[in-house]
Amino acid sequence: MSTTDTRTLRVYRFKRGDGAEHFDEFEVPVGPRMSILDALRWIQLHRDPSLALRHSCLHASCGTCGVQVDGREELACVSAVRDHGETITVEPLANLPILTDLVVDVGEFFARFPEHPIIRASEADGYVRLEDCIECGLCLSACPVAATSRHYVGPAALVAAQRLLEEPRGADREDVLAWADRPEAAWGCHLGFECARACPAEAIPAERIMALRRELAR
Amino acid sequence: MSAAPGPVRHKGRGPAVSGWVAPRGRALGGRSFALHRITGIALVIYLYVHLGVLSMLLIGESAWGDFLSVVTAKGFLAFDVVLIFGLLFHALNGIRVALVGSGYLVRHQRALFWVATAIGTPLLVYAAIHVFGGA
């Protein structure tokens, strides 16, 4: 692929009070190492500065640039344009409210997590990530159960609960089990395994959810 | 004042339930999930249709005989093969789901799918031969 190649990006658009949802198409010149995020930023710089997207680290660590590319959840910063076809459709993550264009309300994603301390009291001013999971929300977008159940907490929250059981760090184990032992929590998973496919951190959420179920079944 | 929630996109087109079966971007697990739901719903519908059809026995022997002449036609027997496919898929994938859902062989769920397929395919072929051979 030479640097003069172009690809057509079909980008989902939504602005509050500015008409219905729709797709805009942009011809984007692409280079051999161009990522989907690079292409979207090129559109921002050269075609439409009103295009809204979220990104930060540019190396698949922060999990903020998650989008659907041709229907698959990917981190735009590490999704290569060359891995896709002539026309590439970019949409926001599914199953979360859209704020604007490609930006979803991640507040709803984090609101699904168990309401327990995930850090020790002595670390209350800091923030400790769960190992592996980068909390990008791709698994929730990919999950077919979440398509019809807004109350289903989703894979990432269940992974967080399972990690709490492995390493409670001050959390009440019984509370975590009670939180997980609900139809909209551990028992809501119907084993579509799309979370395992979508997870960019290879956390294999489905495996964690089954481990959580084993804990509940003891 | 907080803004009203924006639209929520789902995979698929139309109602949110299309997100179960939308094929775009799905992997093997998602496709088997979709087919499991489709076959499950179809089997429940079939159960009620079957019970309704059996009620024809209450009408009399001639009505039942007329019905049998329709459903034993070769063209109609294809539906039997589709039904057997649905039964086999739902049963064998159900075993896979039960195993994995109990925490066994979670990392091998794809291999389990192909094992179920390897078991189900010859059974379906045998059943189809039997269905059409007995026509």
JSON list of C-alpha atoms in Angstrom, two decimals, chain B residues 1 10 14 18 26 28 32 34 43 54 62 79 86 89 116:
[
{"chain": "B", "resi": 1, "resn": "MET", "atom": "CA", "xyz": [-28.90, 20.28, 34.62]},
{"chain": "B", "resi": 10, "resn": "HIS", "atom": "CA", "xyz": [-27.07, -1.90, 19.18]},
{"chain": "B", "resi": 14, "resn": "GLY", "atom": "CA", "xyz": [-34.21, -2.46, 14.07]},
{"chain": "B", "resi": 18, "resn": "SER", "atom": "CA", "xyz": [-31.52, -7.95, 16.64]},
{"chain": "B", "resi": 26, "resn": "ARG", "atom": "CA", "xyz": [-19.31, -11.82, 15.44]},
{"chain": "B", "resi": 28, "resn": "LEU", "atom": "CA", "xyz": [-17.80, -18.37, 16.61]},
{"chain": "B", "resi": 32, "resn": "SER", "atom": "CA", "xyz": [-23.41, -20.22, 18.22]},
{"chain": "B", "resi": 34, "resn": "ALA", "atom": "CA", "xyz": [-27.38, -16.63, 18.17]},
{"chain": "B", "resi": 43, "resn": "LEU", "atom": "CA", "xyz": [-38.41, -25.40, 19.25]},
{"chain": "B", "resi": 54, "resn": "LEU", "atom": "CA", "xyz": [-52.29, -33.24, 17.69]},
{"chain": "B", "resi": 62, "resn": "SER", "atom": "CA", "xyz": [-60.26, -38.72, 8.39]},
{"chain": "B", "resi": 79, "resn": "PHE", "atom": "CA", "xyz": [-38.99, -29.42, 7.42]},
{"chain": "B", "resi": 86, "resn": "GLY", "atom": "CA", "xyz": [-32.54, -27.58, 15.40]},
{"chain": "B", "resi": 89, "resn": "PHE", "atom": "CA", "xyz": [-27.79, -28.20, 17.51]},
{"chain": "B", "resi": 116, "resn": "ALA", "atom": "CA", "xyz": [-20.39, -31.01, 18.88]}
]
